[in-house]
Coordinates of C-alpha atoms in Angstrom, one line a residue:
M161 CA -3.3 218.7 96.2
M162 CA -1.5 217.5 93.4
L163 CA -0.7 214.0 94.5
D164 CA -4.6 214.1 95.2
H165 CA -4.8 214.7 91.3
A166 CA -2.3 212.1 90.6
R167 CA -4.3 209.4 92.3
N168 CA -7.7 210.6 91.2
P169 CA -6.9 212.4 87.8
G170 CA -11.2 212.7 86.8
E171 CA -11.6 214.5 90.2
L172 CA -11.1 219.0 88.7
P173 CA -10.6 222.2 91.1
E174 CA -13.1 225.1 90.7
A175 CA -11.6 227.0 88.0
D176 CA -10.5 229.8 90.9
S177 CA -8.3 227.4 92.0
A178 CA -6.8 226.0 87.9
P179 CA -3.1 226.7 88.7
E180 CA -3.2 230.8 86.5
T181 CA 0.5 232.2 84.5
G182 CA 2.7 235.0 85.8
D183 CA 1.6 237.0 88.8
R184 CA -1.8 235.3 89.6
A185 CA 0.2 232.2 89.4
R186 CA 2.5 232.8 92.3
A187 CA 0.0 234.2 94.6
P188 CA -0.9 231.9 97.6
M189 CA -4.0 230.1 97.7
P190 CA -6.6 231.4 99.6
V191 CA -7.2 228.7 103.1
G192 CA -10.2 226.7 104.6
P193 CA -12.3 224.5 103.0
V194 CA -12.1 223.4 99.7
P195 CA -15.3 223.4 97.8
A196 CA -15.9 220.5 96.0
A197 CA -15.2 219.6 92.9
V198 CA -16.9 219.0 89.4
P199 CA -16.7 218.2 86.6
V200 CA -14.2 219.0 84.1
D201 CA -13.7 219.5 80.4
P202 CA -12.2 215.6 78.7
E203 CA -10.1 217.5 76.5
A204 CA -8.5 220.0 79.1
A205 CA -8.1 216.6 81.2
R206 CA -5.7 215.3 78.9
E207 CA -4.2 219.2 78.7
L208 CA -3.2 217.9 82.7
L209 CA -2.0 214.6 82.8
P210 CA 1.9 215.0 82.0
Y211 CA 1.6 218.0 84.6
L212 CA 0.2 214.9 86.9
R213 CA 2.7 212.5 85.8
N214 CA 5.8 214.4 87.0
S215 CA 4.0 214.7 90.1
R216 CA 4.1 210.8 91.1
K217 CA 8.2 210.9 90.3
L218 CA 9.0 213.7 91.9
A219 CA 6.7 212.2 94.9
P220 CA 8.9 210.1 97.6
P221 CA 10.0 206.8 97.4
T222 CA 7.0 204.1 98.9
K223 CA 8.2 201.3 101.1
A224 CA 8.3 198.6 98.3
E225 CA 10.5 200.9 95.5
Q226 CA 13.3 201.9 98.7
A227 CA 13.1 197.8 99.0
R228 CA 13.6 197.7 95.2
R229 CA 17.3 199.6 95.0
K230 CA 18.5 198.5 97.6
V231 CA 18.0 194.7 95.9
V232 CA 19.2 196.1 92.4
A233 CA 22.1 197.4 94.0
R234 CA 23.0 194.2 95.7
V235 CA 22.2 192.6 92.6
N236 CA 25.1 195.8 90.9
G237 CA 27.4 194.8 93.8
F238 CA 27.9 190.8 92.8
S239 CA 27.7 191.0 89.2
E240 CA 30.9 193.5 89.0
R241 CA 32.8 192.1 92.1
Y242 CA 31.9 188.4 90.1
D243 CA 33.2 190.0 86.9
E244 CA 36.7 191.7 88.3
W245 CA 36.9 188.5 90.1
K246 CA 36.5 185.9 86.5
L247 CA 39.0 188.4 85.3
A248 CA 41.4 188.2 88.1
A249 CA 41.7 184.5 87.4
S250 CA 41.5 184.5 83.7
R251 CA 44.9 186.2 84.1
W252 CA 46.0 183.6 86.4
F253 CA 45.4 181.2 84.0
D254 CA 47.1 182.5 81.2
G255 CA 50.2 183.1 83.3
L256 CA 51.1 179.5 84.4
D257 CA 51.1 177.9 80.7
L258 CA 50.0 174.9 81.7
A259 CA 49.6 173.0 77.9
P260 CA 52.3 174.5 76.2
D261 CA 53.3 173.4 72.3
L262 CA 55.2 170.2 72.1
A263 CA 56.4 171.8 69.0
E264 CA 58.1 174.6 69.3
N265 CA 60.8 175.0 71.3
I266 CA 62.2 170.9 71.5
G267 CA 64.2 170.5 74.5
S268 CA 63.8 173.7 76.3
R269 CA 62.3 173.9 80.5
R270 CA 59.0 174.8 78.8
W271 CA 58.5 171.9 77.1
F272 CA 59.7 169.9 79.0
R273 CA 57.1 171.1 81.9
G274 CA 54.9 170.2 78.9
V275 CA 55.2 166.6 78.6
G276 CA 54.4 166.1 82.7
T277 CA 51.7 168.1 82.6
M278 CA 50.6 166.1 79.8
V279 CA 51.9 162.5 81.3
G280 CA 50.1 163.8 84.3
L281 CA 46.9 163.9 82.9
G282 CA 47.1 160.6 82.0
A283 CA 48.1 159.1 84.9
L284 CA 44.7 161.1 86.6
A285 CA 42.4 159.8 82.9
L286 CA 44.0 156.7 83.7
A287 CA 42.9 156.2 87.6
F288 CA 39.8 157.2 86.8
W289 CA 39.6 155.0 84.9
P290 CA 36.0 153.1 85.1
D291 CA 35.7 148.6 86.3
L292 CA 34.6 147.0 83.2
T293 CA 34.0 144.0 85.4
P294 CA 30.0 142.8 85.0
L295 CA 28.3 144.6 88.3
E296 CA 25.4 141.6 89.3
A297 CA 22.1 142.9 89.8
R298 CA 19.1 140.3 90.6
P299 CA 17.5 138.0 88.0
A300 CA 15.0 140.4 86.3
M301 CA 12.8 136.5 87.5
P302 CA 12.9 133.5 89.5
Q303 CA 15.5 131.0 87.8
D304 CA 14.2 128.4 89.9
D305 CA 13.5 124.6 88.4
E306 CA 10.1 124.3 87.8
V307 CA 10.0 128.1 85.8
V308 CA 12.5 126.6 83.4
S309 CA 10.2 123.9 83.2
E310 CA 7.8 125.9 82.5
M311 CA 9.2 127.9 79.9
R312 CA 10.5 125.2 77.9
S313 CA 7.1 123.6 77.9
Q314 CA 6.3 127.1 76.6
M315 CA 9.5 126.2 72.9
I316 CA 8.7 125.5 70.2
L317 CA 11.9 124.4 68.7
P318 CA 11.4 122.3 64.6
L319 CA 11.1 118.5 64.7
A320 CA 14.5 117.8 62.2
L321 CA 16.3 119.9 65.2
G322 CA 15.6 116.7 67.2
A323 CA 13.2 118.9 69.7
D324 CA 11.1 117.8 73.0
S325 CA 9.7 120.2 73.7
G326 CA 5.8 122.1 73.8
R327 CA 3.4 121.5 76.6
R328 CA 1.5 118.2 77.0
M329 CA -1.3 117.3 78.4
G330 CA -1.7 115.2 81.6
P331 CA -3.5 112.4 81.7
T332 CA -6.9 111.8 84.1
G333 CA -8.2 109.0 85.3
H334 CA -10.7 108.3 82.4
V335 CA -8.1 107.6 80.2
I336 CA -5.8 103.6 79.1
P337 CA -2.3 103.5 78.9
L338 CA -0.8 101.5 75.8
K339 CA 0.9 99.2 76.0
S340 CA 2.9 100.4 72.5
A341 CA 2.0 102.5 70.4
P342 CA 2.3 101.9 66.5
E343 CA 5.0 105.0 65.3
R344 CA 5.3 106.4 61.4
P345 CA 6.9 103.9 59.0
Q346 CA 8.2 106.6 57.0
I347 CA 9.1 110.3 57.9
Q348 CA 10.4 112.6 55.9
L349 CA 12.7 115.5 56.2
V350 CA 13.4 118.8 54.2
V351 CA 17.0 119.9 55.8
T352 CA 19.5 122.4 54.5
L353 CA 22.8 123.0 54.5
A354 CA 23.6 125.5 56.7
P355 CA 27.2 128.3 56.2
G356 CA 29.5 127.1 58.2
D357 CA 28.3 123.4 58.6
S358 CA 28.9 119.9 58.2
F359 CA 27.4 118.2 56.0
A360 CA 27.8 115.0 58.5
S361 CA 26.6 116.8 61.3
M362 CA 23.6 118.6 59.2
L363 CA 22.3 114.0 58.6
R364 CA 23.1 114.0 62.3
R365 CA 20.5 116.5 63.7
A366 CA 18.3 114.8 61.1
G367 CA 18.9 111.7 62.7
V368 CA 20.1 110.1 60.3
A369 CA 22.3 106.8 62.3
S370 CA 26.1 106.9 62.3
G371 CA 26.7 104.3 60.2
D372 CA 24.3 106.0 57.2
I373 CA 25.7 109.0 57.8
D374 CA 29.2 107.4 57.4
R375 CA 27.9 105.6 54.6
A376 CA 26.5 108.4 52.8
E377 CA 29.7 110.8 53.4
A378 CA 31.8 108.5 51.5
L379 CA 29.6 107.9 48.5
V380 CA 28.8 111.6 48.3
G381 CA 32.2 111.7 47.6
Q382 CA 33.2 109.8 45.1
A383 CA 30.6 112.0 43.4
V384 CA 31.7 115.4 44.4
P385 CA 34.1 117.1 46.7
L386 CA 31.9 117.6 50.7
S387 CA 33.3 120.9 50.9
D388 CA 31.7 122.2 47.4
I389 CA 28.6 121.8 48.5
A390 CA 27.2 125.5 48.6
P391 CA 25.0 126.5 51.9
G392 CA 22.0 126.6 51.4
T393 CA 21.8 123.4 49.3
Q394 CA 18.3 121.8 50.4
L395 CA 17.7 118.1 50.5
D396 CA 15.5 115.4 50.5
V397 CA 15.5 112.9 53.5
L398 CA 13.1 110.4 54.5
L399 CA 14.1 107.6 57.2
G400 CA 12.1 104.2 56.7
R401 CA 11.1 102.0 60.4
R402 CA 13.2 101.8 63.1
P403 CA 15.1 98.5 63.2
A404 CA 14.2 98.0 67.0
P405 CA 12.2 100.8 70.4
G406 CA 14.7 102.9 70.9
Q407 CA 17.2 102.7 67.9
P408 CA 18.2 105.2 65.5
R409 CA 15.9 105.5 62.3
P410 CA 17.1 104.3 58.8
L411 CA 18.6 107.0 55.7
D412 CA 15.9 105.5 52.9
S413 CA 17.4 108.4 50.2
L414 CA 19.1 111.3 50.1
A415 CA 18.8 112.9 47.0
F416 CA 20.1 116.5 46.9
R417 CA 21.2 118.9 43.5
A418 CA 24.9 118.7 44.5
R419 CA 25.8 120.7 41.6
F420 CA 23.9 123.2 38.5
D421 CA 24.8 120.2 36.2
L422 CA 24.0 116.7 38.8
E423 CA 21.8 116.1 40.5
L424 CA 22.9 113.0 43.3
E425 CA 20.3 110.1 45.0
L426 CA 20.9 108.3 47.7
T427 CA 18.1 104.6 47.6
R428 CA 18.7 101.7 49.6
P429 CA 16.7 98.1 47.4
G430 CA 12.8 98.5 48.4
V431 CA 12.6 101.8 48.3
G432 CA 8.9 102.5 46.4
E433 CA 8.5 99.0 45.2
T434 CA 5.0 96.8 46.4
A435 CA 4.5 93.1 47.1
E436 CA 2.2 91.2 45.1
D437 CA 0.4 90.8 46.9
G438 CA 0.2 95.2 47.5
T439 CA 2.0 95.3 50.6
P440 CA 4.7 97.8 50.8
V441 CA 8.6 96.0 50.5
I442 CA 10.9 96.6 53.6
P443 CA 14.2 97.6 52.3
S444 CA 16.7 96.3 53.7
G445 CA 20.5 96.5 52.0
P446 CA 23.4 98.9 52.2
L447 CA 23.3 102.5 50.9
A448 CA 23.7 103.2 47.0
L449 CA 24.9 105.9 44.7
K450 CA 22.8 106.8 41.7
R451 CA 24.3 110.0 39.4
N452 CA 21.8 112.3 37.5
I453 CA 23.3 114.2 34.8
I454 CA 21.9 117.5 33.8
R455 CA 21.8 118.4 30.1
V456 CA 23.7 122.3 30.4
D457 CA 23.2 124.5 28.0
E458 CA 26.1 127.4 28.5
T459 CA 25.8 129.9 25.4
P460 CA 26.2 133.4 26.4
L461 CA 23.6 135.7 26.9
R462 CA 23.9 138.9 25.1
V463 CA 21.9 142.3 25.5
R464 CA 21.8 145.4 24.2
G465 CA 19.7 148.5 24.0
T466 CA 20.0 152.4 24.1
V467 CA 21.8 154.0 26.9
G468 CA 19.3 157.1 27.8
S469 CA 18.5 159.5 30.0
S470 CA 20.0 156.4 32.1
L471 CA 22.1 153.7 31.3
Y472 CA 21.7 152.0 34.9
R473 CA 18.2 152.6 34.3
S474 CA 17.8 150.6 31.2
M475 CA 19.7 148.5 31.5
R476 CA 18.4 147.1 34.8
Q477 CA 15.2 148.0 32.4
A478 CA 16.2 145.7 29.7
G479 CA 16.9 142.9 32.4
V480 CA 20.2 142.7 32.9
P481 CA 21.3 141.5 36.5
A482 CA 22.5 144.8 38.9
S483 CA 25.7 142.3 40.0
A484 CA 27.3 142.6 36.5
V485 CA 25.6 146.3 35.7
Q486 CA 28.1 147.4 38.4
D487 CA 30.9 145.0 36.9
Y488 CA 30.2 147.3 33.3
L489 CA 30.0 150.2 34.1
K490 CA 33.5 149.5 36.2
A491 CA 35.0 148.2 33.0
L492 CA 34.5 151.1 30.8
D493 CA 35.1 153.6 33.0
A494 CA 38.8 152.3 33.1
Q495 CA 38.9 152.6 29.6
V496 CA 36.3 156.2 28.3
D497 CA 34.9 158.9 30.6
M498 CA 31.9 157.4 31.1
E499 CA 29.6 161.2 31.5
R500 CA 31.5 163.1 28.1
E501 CA 32.6 160.1 26.0
V502 CA 28.4 158.4 25.3
R503 CA 25.6 159.4 24.8
S504 CA 22.7 159.3 25.3
T505 CA 21.4 158.2 21.6
D506 CA 24.3 155.5 22.3
E507 CA 23.5 151.8 22.7
F508 CA 25.3 149.4 25.3
D509 CA 26.4 146.3 24.5
I510 CA 26.5 143.3 27.6
I511 CA 27.5 139.6 27.4
L512 CA 27.5 137.0 30.5
A513 CA 27.9 134.2 31.0
Y514 CA 24.7 132.6 31.3
R515 CA 23.9 128.4 31.7
R516 CA 20.9 126.4 31.5
A517 CA 19.4 123.4 32.4
A518 CA 17.2 121.1 31.2
T519 CA 15.2 121.6 34.3
G520 CA 14.6 125.4 34.3
E521 CA 17.6 126.2 36.2
R522 CA 19.0 129.6 35.0
Q523 CA 22.0 130.6 36.2
A524 CA 24.2 134.8 35.7
G525 CA 27.8 134.0 36.0
Q526 CA 30.4 136.9 34.9
L527 CA 30.9 139.9 32.3
L528 CA 32.3 138.9 29.4
Y529 CA 32.0 141.9 26.5
A530 CA 31.3 145.2 27.5
G531 CA 30.8 147.5 24.4
V532 CA 29.3 150.2 23.3
D533 CA 27.7 150.4 19.9
R534 CA 27.1 154.4 18.6
G535 CA 25.6 154.7 14.6
G536 CA 25.5 151.5 14.6
K537 CA 29.4 150.7 15.1
P538 CA 31.2 149.5 17.6
R539 CA 33.0 152.3 19.4
T540 CA 34.5 151.2 22.6
Q541 CA 34.5 146.5 22.6
L542 CA 36.1 145.6 25.5
M543 CA 36.4 141.5 26.6
R544 CA 37.5 139.9 29.6
W545 CA 40.8 137.7 28.7
G546 CA 43.7 135.8 31.2
K547 CA 43.8 134.1 34.3
D548 CA 43.1 137.9 36.4
G549 CA 39.9 138.5 34.7
R550 CA 41.8 141.2 33.1
F551 CA 38.9 143.6 30.3
Y552 CA 41.2 143.9 26.5
E553 CA 40.2 146.5 23.8
A554 CA 39.4 144.8 20.3
S555 CA 43.7 145.5 19.6
G556 CA 44.6 143.5 22.8
V557 CA 45.1 147.0 25.0
G558 CA 44.7 146.0 28.3
E559 CA 43.4 149.0 30.8
Q560 CA 45.0 152.8 29.6
R561 CA 44.8 155.6 31.8
G562 CA 47.3 158.1 31.5
G563 CA 47.9 159.8 35.3
L564 CA 48.0 158.9 38.8
L565 CA 45.2 158.0 41.1
A566 CA 44.8 160.4 44.1
P567 CA 45.5 158.2 46.7
V568 CA 42.9 159.6 49.5
P569 CA 40.8 161.8 48.4
G570 CA 42.1 165.2 50.0
R571 CA 44.4 168.4 49.0
I572 CA 48.1 168.3 49.7
T573 CA 49.5 170.0 52.7
S574 CA 53.1 169.7 51.7
G575 CA 54.3 168.7 49.4
F576 CA 57.9 167.3 48.0
G577 CA 61.2 169.7 48.6
M578 CA 63.3 171.3 52.2
R579 CA 60.7 171.8 55.0
R580 CA 61.4 172.2 58.4
H581 CA 60.1 169.0 60.3
P582 CA 58.0 169.7 63.1
I583 CA 59.0 166.8 65.4
L584 CA 62.5 167.6 64.3
G585 CA 62.2 171.5 64.5
Y586 CA 65.1 171.3 61.9
K587 CA 65.3 171.0 57.9
R588 CA 65.4 169.1 56.4
M589 CA 64.4 167.1 53.5
H590 CA 61.2 166.4 52.5
A591 CA 60.9 163.1 50.2
G592 CA 57.1 162.2 49.5
M593 CA 53.8 165.0 49.2
D594 CA 51.5 164.4 53.0
F595 CA 47.9 164.2 52.7
K596 CA 45.1 165.6 55.1
A597 CA 42.7 162.7 55.8
R598 CA 41.1 162.3 58.6
Y599 CA 41.8 158.7 59.8
G600 CA 40.7 155.3 59.1
T601 CA 40.1 156.8 55.3
P602 CA 40.7 153.9 53.0
I603 CA 44.6 154.3 51.0
V604 CA 44.4 152.9 47.7
A605 CA 47.3 152.3 44.6
V606 CA 48.1 154.8 42.3
S607 CA 48.4 151.6 39.8
D608 CA 49.1 148.8 39.8
G609 CA 51.9 146.1 41.1
R610 CA 53.6 144.2 43.6
V611 CA 53.8 144.5 47.6
S612 CA 57.2 144.9 47.3
A613 CA 57.4 146.2 51.8
A614 CA 54.7 146.0 54.2
G615 CA 55.4 145.8 58.6
R616 CA 56.4 148.8 60.7
A617 CA 59.2 151.9 58.7
G618 CA 60.6 153.6 61.1
G619 CA 59.6 157.2 61.6
C620 CA 57.6 157.1 58.3
G621 CA 55.3 154.4 60.8
I622 CA 53.1 151.7 59.5
A623 CA 54.2 152.0 56.1
V624 CA 53.4 149.7 52.7
R625 CA 55.1 149.9 49.6
L626 CA 54.3 148.9 46.4
E627 CA 56.6 147.5 42.8
H628 CA 54.9 149.0 39.3
G629 CA 57.6 147.8 36.9
G630 CA 60.5 149.8 35.0
G631 CA 62.7 150.9 38.9
L632 CA 58.7 152.8 39.3
S633 CA 58.3 152.4 43.3
T634 CA 55.8 153.9 46.2
R635 CA 54.9 154.0 49.3
Y636 CA 52.8 155.0 52.1
C637 CA 53.1 155.3 55.4
H638 CA 52.0 156.8 58.9
M639 CA 48.7 154.5 58.7
S640 CA 46.7 152.7 60.6
R641 CA 46.2 149.0 58.9
M642 CA 47.3 147.5 56.2
A643 CA 45.2 145.5 54.2
V644 CA 47.3 143.8 51.9
G645 CA 50.5 141.8 52.9
R646 CA 53.8 141.4 50.9
G647 CA 54.8 139.8 48.0
Q648 CA 50.0 141.0 47.0
Q649 CA 49.9 141.3 43.5
V650 CA 47.0 145.0 44.2
R651 CA 44.7 146.8 41.1
R652 CA 44.6 150.7 40.3
G653 CA 41.9 151.3 43.0
Q654 CA 42.7 148.3 45.4
V655 CA 42.1 149.4 48.7
I656 CA 46.4 148.3 49.8
G657 CA 45.8 150.4 54.4
Y658 CA 44.2 152.8 56.4
V659 CA 45.4 156.1 57.2
G660 CA 46.4 156.4 60.4
S661 CA 48.9 158.7 62.6
T662 CA 52.0 156.8 63.4
G663 CA 55.2 157.0 62.9
L664 CA 56.4 160.6 63.4
S665 CA 53.6 162.4 62.8
T666 CA 51.8 165.5 64.7
G667 CA 48.0 163.7 63.0
P668 CA 46.3 161.4 61.4
H669 CA 47.3 161.7 57.2
L670 CA 49.1 160.1 54.2
H671 CA 53.3 160.6 53.5
Y672 CA 53.2 159.2 49.9
E673 CA 56.5 159.0 48.4
M674 CA 57.7 157.3 44.9
Y675 CA 60.7 156.0 43.5
R676 CA 62.8 155.5 40.6
G677 CA 65.6 152.9 40.4
G678 CA 66.0 153.6 44.2
R679 CA 66.3 157.6 44.1
A680 CA 63.1 159.6 45.8
I681 CA 61.5 161.5 43.0
N682 CA 58.5 164.5 43.3
P683 CA 55.5 162.2 42.7
A684 CA 53.3 164.8 40.8
S685 CA 55.6 165.5 38.5
V686 CA 55.2 161.7 37.4
S687 CA 52.0 161.0 34.6
F688 CA 52.5 158.0 33.5
V689 CA 49.7 155.2 31.1
S690 CA 49.2 151.5 33.6
R691 CA 48.1 149.1 30.4
A692 CA 49.2 145.5 29.2
E693 CA 49.1 144.6 25.5
L694 CA 48.7 140.9 23.6
T695 CA 50.9 140.0 20.8
G696 CA 51.6 136.8 18.7
T697 CA 49.1 133.4 19.6
E698 CA 47.6 135.1 21.8
L699 CA 46.5 137.6 20.7
I700 CA 44.9 135.1 17.8
D701 CA 43.5 133.7 20.7
F702 CA 41.8 136.6 21.8
R703 CA 40.4 138.0 18.4
R704 CA 39.0 134.4 17.9
Q705 CA 36.4 134.8 21.1
L706 CA 36.1 138.3 20.7
I707 CA 34.4 137.2 17.4
R708 CA 32.8 134.5 18.8
L709 CA 31.4 137.2 20.8
K710 CA 30.0 139.1 18.8
E711 CA 28.2 136.2 17.2
V712 CA 26.3 135.4 19.9
E713 CA 21.9 136.0 19.5
T714 CA 20.5 138.6 21.7
G715 CA 18.2 137.8 24.1
A716 CA 19.2 134.0 22.7
A717 CA 19.6 132.5 25.9
L718 CA 16.5 133.5 27.7
K719 CA 14.4 131.0 25.8
D720 CA 13.2 127.6 27.6
L721 CA 15.7 124.7 25.9
E722 CA 13.9 122.2 23.4
P723 CA 13.1 118.7 25.9
L724 CA 15.2 116.2 24.4
P725 CA 12.8 112.8 24.2
T726 CA 14.7 110.6 27.1
E727 CA 13.9 113.9 29.5
I728 CA 10.1 114.1 28.5
E729 CA 7.9 111.9 31.5
E730 CA 5.4 110.3 30.4
P731 CA 2.1 111.5 31.8
V732 CA -0.5 110.1 33.5
R733 CA -4.1 112.5 33.6
E734 CA -5.6 112.8 30.1
I735 CA -5.2 116.8 29.9
E736 CA -1.2 116.5 30.7
K737 CA -1.2 114.4 27.5
I738 CA -3.0 116.7 25.7
D739 CA -0.8 119.9 26.7
L740 CA 2.5 117.0 25.9
A741 CA 1.3 116.2 22.9
K742 CA 0.7 120.2 21.5
R743 CA 4.2 121.2 22.6
T744 CA 6.2 118.9 20.6
G745 CA 4.5 118.1 17.8
Q746 CA 2.3 114.4 18.1
A747 CA 0.3 113.4 16.5
R748 CA -2.4 111.2 19.2
S749 CA -4.6 108.9 18.1
L750 CA -8.5 108.9 19.8

């Protein structure tokens, strides 16, 4: 009956059949028909719900519950057996010791077994190395003659390169063919000298005849070497009338800017001339060279301004080129501490090599002077001097910085002294310092010097040795590759190689050594200064040049050059004549 109530908690027995305590509760229930259930109070039903739930738990399980319990028991047993198998397998593999540490117990049976395992795995990897031969596949589209012809008809190529592609409309029966079609008497082209291209091949692609190409090369070579013509130079080419059908056009004129101060022009006699009756003269005769010297002013460009919150931004806002700003910061950083010694109220002073052409072109050169002023007085003055382009301060002293420059940006993993070699297994002298660095990290020279040796050096692997003068030298070992050669001069901070693991090495790192008088010394105990000093007449010339540079007016090079009377072309239109009179200040009578 309790189970019936559990299935239908809303229906409860009468008060006589309610459970009671004591002897009355233990009395047997009457046998006979059960009277109909009557609704009970909801609060009484809520009090009886816990008893009903407990009665459900005491009920025998159903078939679905029995099947679910069997499935859970089987899964739990399989999981336990899998854990036991996995533990046994791990113990078995631990006992095999397939990959012993080759840096320990060198020469033992365990070590040789590890070497054999390594060789075997390497051979297995090489055996499964994929084949690099290309796979043959069916083309994405058919490649027959009709398709190629159709693709060629859709191509667009420049005529200057001799293009003959492009779709042409076929003639119909209404078209009357001409016996001969007239062609243009002249063709004007603008060709560009590409990087790695030659002067002759450029003219040949433009359609110039071979004889004119040889003549043009000979004439231009008299003025400037053909190899000195900068890539990207544009040439104005004028091709004349063909001497006969099917023959190449002759070169009537060729003009281009060979240098910043020189313009060359090749012309054939009669180009641009007209006869008395007004008909154009047919050019004839050999090509002639005309040199047009362009007046150039080489007054240096000087720019000054306040440092402000950002020196780079202040200089760029003042109009200094980005490359010149980088050179300025690099030269100044080699002399002073930019973060501590340069204030926002200081003034920067920079002077660049600068050229102005009378035709209006401008060209900025290399950095000549870098300075910082404070309170109207110069605090730092650096000027470029000498063949190597080194910066010297006003006193004639060159770059001056104390301490060693770290060869790589990494921490020291092993110092100078006796230690146990990680590969050989016994103690020996470690004549240097090891820097931890990733494979391929650039290695820089700690100071100026000359490369005395570069190549493989036994257990040191690929190494570079530098001589710094005064009996001091440094060596950089275990490189992956070198960036310098023997006999080459290197500067402080220049990349000389890249970190590797060649020679007796357990991994990528840099082994850095220092020698004095041929004997190895501790690099951490040395602090030297890289400097150069001018003396005698060279110092006098240096100071004279510095005074001349300091006399340059700020921004004077930005003004346009005043044209000379010979450089003024007579205008054709009346409005241009009025403007010219205003610029030159000459009175014009009307």
